[in-house]
Amino acid sequence: MIVDAHHHLWRIEDGYRWLDAPELAPIRRSFVPGDLEPELAAAGIDRTVLVEGGRCDTAEAALLLAYARGSAVIGGVVAWADPADPALADTVAAYRESPGGDLLVGIRPQVQAETDPGYLERPAVRRGLRTIAEAGLAFDVVVRVDQLPAVADAARAVPELRFVLDHLGKPAIRDGAAGLADWAGPIAALAAAPNVTAKLSGLVTEADWARWRVADLRPFVAEAVDRFGPDRLMFGSDWPVCRLAADYGTVLSALTEALPPLSPGERAAVFGGTAARTYRLTR
């Protein structure tokens, strides 16, 4: 089974302020299951994980769960919630009681937007991370490279929680060797925590959108494989954000080409097994 562990859907009329940036005009429109499903069929994708899209409210979560309920291909939803919210357990319970709630597999706040380098160290946030673990959910982490040490600290502090690093921590692929050097040390420290998996997702948009090549991605992918191993890595398209730099099929083929030589079992882990196990997909 081939799993795309990271994509988004959104209704632009619901308000996504981050899409107001001029350079994001190509994706400043609604994307619904009917837009995604032909892309998946053409690429041979069996299941997906639908991830919150930056609206950061419970209404979006309800919509995404409803989408998953009505789509045979969406195997799980990573919804937004505030880990510092004292009512986090009630929010998770409400998600599970809503239509499609049985497909909730993870929680993701927008940690990359936090300016406080100690955000993940706050007592309220640490309590929230333990609440997520107790609920049996994964915790998706979308962060900048400079925030990776804080993620490593949190992963060591809450070993019972399954951390999922989105987009390999957003390394500056466009900067080539300099971007690799800035990222390699923090990613090695994070990978040392056994409860962290990482997504080979969002890479083309961390490269030069107009001039990227597979060769630009290869050193970062190779480093990730060396540090995490295939059993802790998973493919994600980051569709439709990836459309800023490449279409769905190109993203999939680029990762296939960028990976170092792997056994059939290792390749199966990257393209499905790791995601199914980490998110505990049931369909």
mmCIF file of C-alpha atoms in Angstrom, residues 40-206:
data_model
loop_
_atom_site.group_PDB
_atom_site.id
_atom_site.type_symbol
_atom_site.label_atom_id
_atom_site.label_comp_id
_atom_site.label_asym_id
_atom_site.label_seq_id
_atom_site.Cartn_x
_atom_site.Cartn_y
_atom_site.Cartn_z
ATOM 1 C CA LEU A 40 -3.868 10.292 -6.371
ATOM 2 C CA ALA A 41 -5.305 7.856 -8.882
ATOM 3 C CA ALA A 42 -2.827 8.958 -11.548
ATOM 4 C CA ALA A 43 0.080 8.517 -9.116
ATOM 5 C CA GLY A 44 -1.073 5.133 -7.809
ATOM 6 C CA ILE A 45 -1.608 6.328 -4.223
ATOM 7 C CA ASP A 46 -3.760 4.053 -2.043
ATOM 8 C CA ARG A 47 -4.199 6.103 1.152
ATOM 9 C CA THR A 48 -3.404 9.561 2.446
ATOM 10 C CA VAL A 49 -3.079 11.517 5.669
ATOM 11 C CA LEU A 50 -4.896 14.857 5.563
ATOM 12 C CA VAL A 51 -3.141 17.542 7.630
ATOM 13 C CA GLU A 52 -4.519 20.814 8.978
ATOM 14 C CA GLY A 53 -3.830 23.744 6.692
ATOM 15 C CA GLY A 54 -2.990 26.659 8.960
ATOM 16 C CA ARG A 55 -6.464 27.995 9.712
ATOM 17 C CA CYS A 56 -5.920 27.007 13.344
ATOM 18 C CA ASP A 57 -9.441 26.457 14.589
ATOM 19 C CA THR A 58 -11.774 23.635 15.485
ATOM 20 C CA ALA A 59 -14.131 24.381 12.594
ATOM 21 C CA GLU A 60 -11.436 23.399 10.116
ATOM 22 C CA ALA A 61 -10.882 20.159 12.016
ATOM 23 C CA ALA A 62 -14.579 19.290 11.732
ATOM 24 C CA LEU A 63 -14.488 19.939 7.985
ATOM 25 C CA LEU A 64 -11.392 17.786 7.438
ATOM 26 C CA LEU A 65 -12.827 14.905 9.426
ATOM 27 C CA ALA A 66 -16.022 15.131 7.369
ATOM 28 C CA TYR A 67 -13.944 15.070 4.183
ATOM 29 C CA ALA A 68 -12.181 11.943 5.419
ATOM 30 C CA ARG A 69 -15.466 10.263 6.284
ATOM 31 C CA GLY A 70 -16.674 10.792 2.717
ATOM 32 C CA SER A 71 -13.463 9.750 0.950
ATOM 33 C CA ALA A 72 -12.258 6.167 0.677
ATOM 34 C CA VAL A 73 -8.670 7.282 0.108
ATOM 35 C CA ILE A 74 -8.152 9.485 3.203
ATOM 36 C CA GLY A 75 -6.952 7.122 5.908
ATOM 37 C CA GLY A 76 -6.432 9.647 8.684
ATOM 38 C CA VAL A 77 -6.600 13.299 9.712
ATOM 39 C CA VAL A 78 -4.049 15.360 11.632
ATOM 40 C CA ALA A 79 -6.132 18.191 13.066
ATOM 41 C CA TRP A 80 -5.187 21.494 14.665
ATOM 42 C CA ALA A 81 -5.360 21.949 18.417
ATOM 43 C CA ASP A 82 -3.552 24.171 20.901
ATOM 44 C CA PRO A 83 -1.368 21.981 23.137
ATOM 45 C CA ALA A 84 -1.326 24.702 25.809
ATOM 46 C CA ASP A 85 -5.126 24.783 26.055
ATOM 47 C CA PRO A 86 -6.313 23.427 29.436
ATOM 48 C CA ALA A 87 -9.351 22.024 27.602
ATOM 49 C CA LEU A 88 -7.243 20.068 25.088
ATOM 50 C CA ALA A 89 -8.615 16.698 26.225
ATOM 51 C CA ASP A 90 -12.163 17.990 25.713
ATOM 52 C CA THR A 91 -11.245 19.251 22.232
ATOM 53 C CA VAL A 92 -9.865 15.838 21.259
ATOM 54 C CA ALA A 93 -12.978 14.149 22.658
ATOM 55 C CA ALA A 94 -15.202 16.490 20.632
ATOM 56 C CA TYR A 95 -13.254 15.732 17.474
ATOM 57 C CA ARG A 96 -13.729 12.026 18.054
ATOM 58 C CA GLU A 97 -17.451 12.443 18.555
ATOM 59 C CA SER A 98 -17.898 14.396 15.308
ATOM 60 C CA PRO A 99 -18.563 12.792 11.898
ATOM 61 C CA GLY A 100 -15.315 11.139 10.787
ATOM 62 C CA GLY A 101 -13.893 11.360 14.296
ATOM 63 C CA ASP A 102 -12.706 7.760 14.200
ATOM 64 C CA LEU A 103 -10.187 8.885 11.547
ATOM 65 C CA LEU A 104 -8.414 11.365 13.832
ATOM 66 C CA VAL A 105 -4.777 10.202 13.979
ATOM 67 C CA GLY A 106 -2.798 13.238 15.107
ATOM 68 C CA ILE A 107 -2.621 16.819 16.308
ATOM 69 C CA ARG A 108 -0.620 19.672 14.762
ATOM 70 C CA PRO A 109 -0.271 23.245 16.003
ATOM 71 C CA GLN A 110 1.688 25.818 14.010
ATOM 72 C CA VAL A 111 4.868 25.742 16.090
ATOM 73 C CA GLN A 112 6.802 27.387 13.242
ATOM 74 C CA ALA A 113 4.853 30.599 13.938
ATOM 75 C CA GLU A 114 6.037 30.771 17.558
ATOM 76 C CA THR A 115 8.773 33.344 18.175
ATOM 77 C CA ASP A 116 9.507 32.075 21.693
ATOM 78 C CA PRO A 117 12.391 29.564 21.393
ATOM 79 C CA GLY A 118 11.201 27.979 24.623
ATOM 80 C CA TYR A 119 7.627 27.408 23.463
ATOM 81 C CA LEU A 120 7.862 23.609 23.602
ATOM 82 C CA GLU A 121 9.380 23.860 27.086
ATOM 83 C CA ARG A 122 6.401 25.676 28.592
ATOM 84 C CA PRO A 123 4.771 23.579 31.341
ATOM 85 C CA ALA A 124 1.330 23.986 29.766
ATOM 86 C CA VAL A 125 2.630 22.768 26.397
ATOM 87 C CA ARG A 126 4.402 19.786 27.966
ATOM 88 C CA ARG A 127 1.155 18.853 29.736
ATOM 89 C CA GLY A 128 -0.603 19.103 26.383
ATOM 90 C CA LEU A 129 1.939 16.810 24.743
ATOM 91 C CA ARG A 130 1.265 14.212 27.421
ATOM 92 C CA THR A 131 -2.472 14.609 26.838
ATOM 93 C CA ILE A 132 -1.940 13.914 23.139
ATOM 94 C CA ALA A 133 0.083 10.812 23.999
ATOM 95 C CA GLU A 134 -2.600 9.591 26.415
ATOM 96 C CA ALA A 135 -5.161 9.995 23.628
ATOM 97 C CA GLY A 136 -3.105 7.640 21.451
ATOM 98 C CA LEU A 137 -2.445 10.314 18.834
ATOM 99 C CA ALA A 138 0.693 11.402 17.008
ATOM 100 C CA PHE A 139 2.064 14.930 17.313
ATOM 101 C CA ASP A 140 3.010 16.538 13.998
ATOM 102 C CA VAL A 141 5.694 19.187 14.356
ATOM 103 C CA VAL A 142 6.080 21.882 11.694
ATOM 104 C CA VAL A 143 9.115 23.944 12.666
ATOM 105 C CA ARG A 144 12.032 25.969 11.396
ATOM 106 C CA VAL A 145 15.587 24.619 11.527
ATOM 107 C CA ASP A 146 16.403 26.850 14.498
ATOM 108 C CA GLN A 147 13.564 25.187 16.443
ATOM 109 C CA LEU A 148 14.845 21.617 15.954
ATOM 110 C CA PRO A 149 16.830 21.534 19.233
ATOM 111 C CA ALA A 150 13.664 22.394 21.151
ATOM 112 C CA VAL A 151 11.832 19.547 19.414
ATOM 113 C CA ALA A 152 14.621 17.154 20.418
ATOM 114 C CA ASP A 153 14.311 18.297 24.038
ATOM 115 C CA ALA A 154 10.538 17.794 23.951
ATOM 116 C CA ALA A 155 10.877 14.333 22.411
ATOM 117 C CA ARG A 156 13.243 13.284 25.193
ATOM 118 C CA ALA A 157 10.955 14.803 27.841
ATOM 119 C CA VAL A 158 7.830 13.016 26.544
ATOM 120 C CA PRO A 159 9.129 9.640 25.282
ATOM 121 C CA GLU A 160 5.654 8.121 25.234
ATOM 122 C CA LEU A 161 4.545 10.510 22.462
ATOM 123 C CA ARG A 162 5.013 9.758 18.749
ATOM 124 C CA PHE A 163 6.560 12.904 17.268
ATOM 125 C CA VAL A 164 6.322 13.364 13.476
ATOM 126 C CA LEU A 165 8.641 15.963 11.967
ATOM 127 C CA ASP A 166 7.048 17.590 8.933
ATOM 128 C CA HIS A 167 9.123 18.541 5.893
ATOM 129 C CA LEU A 168 12.383 17.328 7.513
ATOM 130 C CA GLY A 169 12.361 20.493 9.606
ATOM 131 C CA LYS A 170 12.308 22.764 6.538
ATOM 132 C CA PRO A 171 16.028 22.831 5.638
ATOM 133 C CA ALA A 172 17.179 25.623 3.312
ATOM 134 C CA ILE A 173 17.639 23.403 0.272
ATOM 135 C CA ARG A 174 17.845 26.492 -1.923
ATOM 136 C CA ASP A 175 21.123 27.365 -0.145
ATOM 137 C CA GLY A 176 22.808 24.104 -1.091
ATOM 138 C CA ALA A 177 25.805 23.105 1.009
ATOM 139 C CA ALA A 178 25.296 25.973 3.449
ATOM 140 C CA GLY A 179 21.710 24.904 4.089
ATOM 141 C CA LEU A 180 22.842 21.309 4.577
ATOM 142 C CA ALA A 181 25.507 22.342 7.080
ATOM 143 C CA ASP A 182 23.075 24.420 9.153
ATOM 144 C CA TRP A 183 20.548 21.586 9.303
ATOM 145 C CA ALA A 184 22.639 18.399 9.575
ATOM 146 C CA GLY A 185 23.686 18.807 13.215
ATOM 147 C CA PRO A 186 20.229 19.588 14.622
ATOM 148 C CA ILE A 187 18.606 16.825 12.578
ATOM 149 C CA ALA A 188 21.137 14.285 13.850
ATOM 150 C CA ALA A 189 20.383 15.255 17.445
ATOM 151 C CA LEU A 190 16.646 14.978 16.841
ATOM 152 C CA ALA A 191 16.927 11.631 15.059
ATOM 153 C CA ALA A 192 18.668 10.231 18.139
ATOM 154 C CA ALA A 193 15.281 10.278 19.880
ATOM 155 C CA PRO A 194 13.655 6.935 18.946
ATOM 156 C CA ASN A 195 10.109 8.306 19.264
ATOM 157 C CA VAL A 196 10.585 10.698 16.308
ATOM 158 C CA THR A 197 9.758 9.911 12.703
ATOM 159 C CA ALA A 198 10.138 12.357 9.820
ATOM 160 C CA LYS A 199 8.396 13.175 6.577
ATOM 161 C CA LEU A 200 10.179 13.419 3.253
ATOM 162 C CA SER A 201 7.720 16.132 2.328
ATOM 163 C CA GLY A 202 7.753 19.789 1.381
ATOM 164 C CA LEU A 203 11.252 19.556 -0.077
ATOM 165 C CA VAL A 204 10.653 21.091 -3.490
ATOM 166 C CA THR A 205 9.266 24.249 -1.912
ATOM 167 C CA GLU A 206 12.350 24.568 0.303
#
